[in-house]
CSV table of C-alpha atoms in Angstrom, one decimal:
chain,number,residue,atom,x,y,z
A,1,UNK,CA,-32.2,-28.2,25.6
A,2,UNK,CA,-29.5,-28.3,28.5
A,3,UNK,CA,-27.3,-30.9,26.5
A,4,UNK,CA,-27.5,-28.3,23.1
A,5,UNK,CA,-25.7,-25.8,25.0
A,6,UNK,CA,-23.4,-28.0,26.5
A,7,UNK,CA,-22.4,-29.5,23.3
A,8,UNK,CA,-22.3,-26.0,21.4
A,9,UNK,CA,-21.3,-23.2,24.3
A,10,UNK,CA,-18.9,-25.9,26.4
A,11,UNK,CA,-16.1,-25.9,23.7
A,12,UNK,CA,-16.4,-22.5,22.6
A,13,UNK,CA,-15.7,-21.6,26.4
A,14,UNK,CA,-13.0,-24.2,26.3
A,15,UNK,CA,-11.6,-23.6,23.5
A,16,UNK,CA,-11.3,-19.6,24.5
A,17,UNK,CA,-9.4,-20.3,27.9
A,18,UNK,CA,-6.7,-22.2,25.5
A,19,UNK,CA,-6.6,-20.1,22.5
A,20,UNK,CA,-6.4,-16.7,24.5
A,21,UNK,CA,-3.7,-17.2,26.7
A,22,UNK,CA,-1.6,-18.9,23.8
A,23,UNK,CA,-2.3,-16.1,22.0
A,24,UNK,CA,-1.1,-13.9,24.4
A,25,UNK,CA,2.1,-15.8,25.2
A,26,UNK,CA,2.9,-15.9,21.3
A,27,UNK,CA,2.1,-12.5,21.0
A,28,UNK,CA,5.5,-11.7,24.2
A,29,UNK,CA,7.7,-14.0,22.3
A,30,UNK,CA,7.1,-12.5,19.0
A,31,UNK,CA,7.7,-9.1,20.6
A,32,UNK,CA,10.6,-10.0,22.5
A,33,UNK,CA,12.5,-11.4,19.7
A,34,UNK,CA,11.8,-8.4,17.5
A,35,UNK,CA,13.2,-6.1,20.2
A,36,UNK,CA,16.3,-8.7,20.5
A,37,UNK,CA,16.6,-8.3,16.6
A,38,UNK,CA,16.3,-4.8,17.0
A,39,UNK,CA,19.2,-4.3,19.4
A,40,UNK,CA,21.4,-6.6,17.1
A,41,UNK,CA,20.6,-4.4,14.4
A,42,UNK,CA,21.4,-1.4,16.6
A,43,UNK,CA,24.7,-2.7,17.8
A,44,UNK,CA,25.3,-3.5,14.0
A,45,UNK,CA,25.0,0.1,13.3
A,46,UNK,CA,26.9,1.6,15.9
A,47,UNK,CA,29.5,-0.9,15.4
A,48,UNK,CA,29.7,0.1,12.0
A,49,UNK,CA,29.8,3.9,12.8
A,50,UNK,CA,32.7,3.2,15.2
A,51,UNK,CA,34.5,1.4,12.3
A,52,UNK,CA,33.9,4.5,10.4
A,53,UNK,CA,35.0,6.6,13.1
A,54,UNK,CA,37.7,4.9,13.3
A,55,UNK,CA,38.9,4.6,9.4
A,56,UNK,CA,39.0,8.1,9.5
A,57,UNK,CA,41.2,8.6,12.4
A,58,UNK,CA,43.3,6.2,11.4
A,59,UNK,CA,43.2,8.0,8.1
A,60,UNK,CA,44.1,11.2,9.2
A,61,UNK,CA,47.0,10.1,11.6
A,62,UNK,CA,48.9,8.9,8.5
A,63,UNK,CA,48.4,11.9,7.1
């Protein structure tokens, strides 16, 4: 009887205090490099705007 549920509840037990914490870790990088991509594409933007900005000063100072 004893042996059954080692055999059946053991690994499931096992394989929880693996798969969770994995999980979890995965789960911080994935966020973090969404939030990195996110400020790249944020900088990208406001890089772009400045280049704008920019153009048209440059623009109207010639004239």
């Amino acid at each position: 009887m004893f042996e059954s549920v080692f055999y059946t509840v053991a690994p499931m037990l096992v394989l929880g205090f693996v798969a969770v914490p994995a999980a979890l870790v995965l789960s911080v990088c994935a966020g973090v490099h969404k939030h990195a991509e996110w400020r790249e594409y944020k900088a990208a933007l406001a890089a772009e705007a400045e280049a704008d900005a920019s153009a048209a000063e440059f623009g109207a100072d010639e004239a």
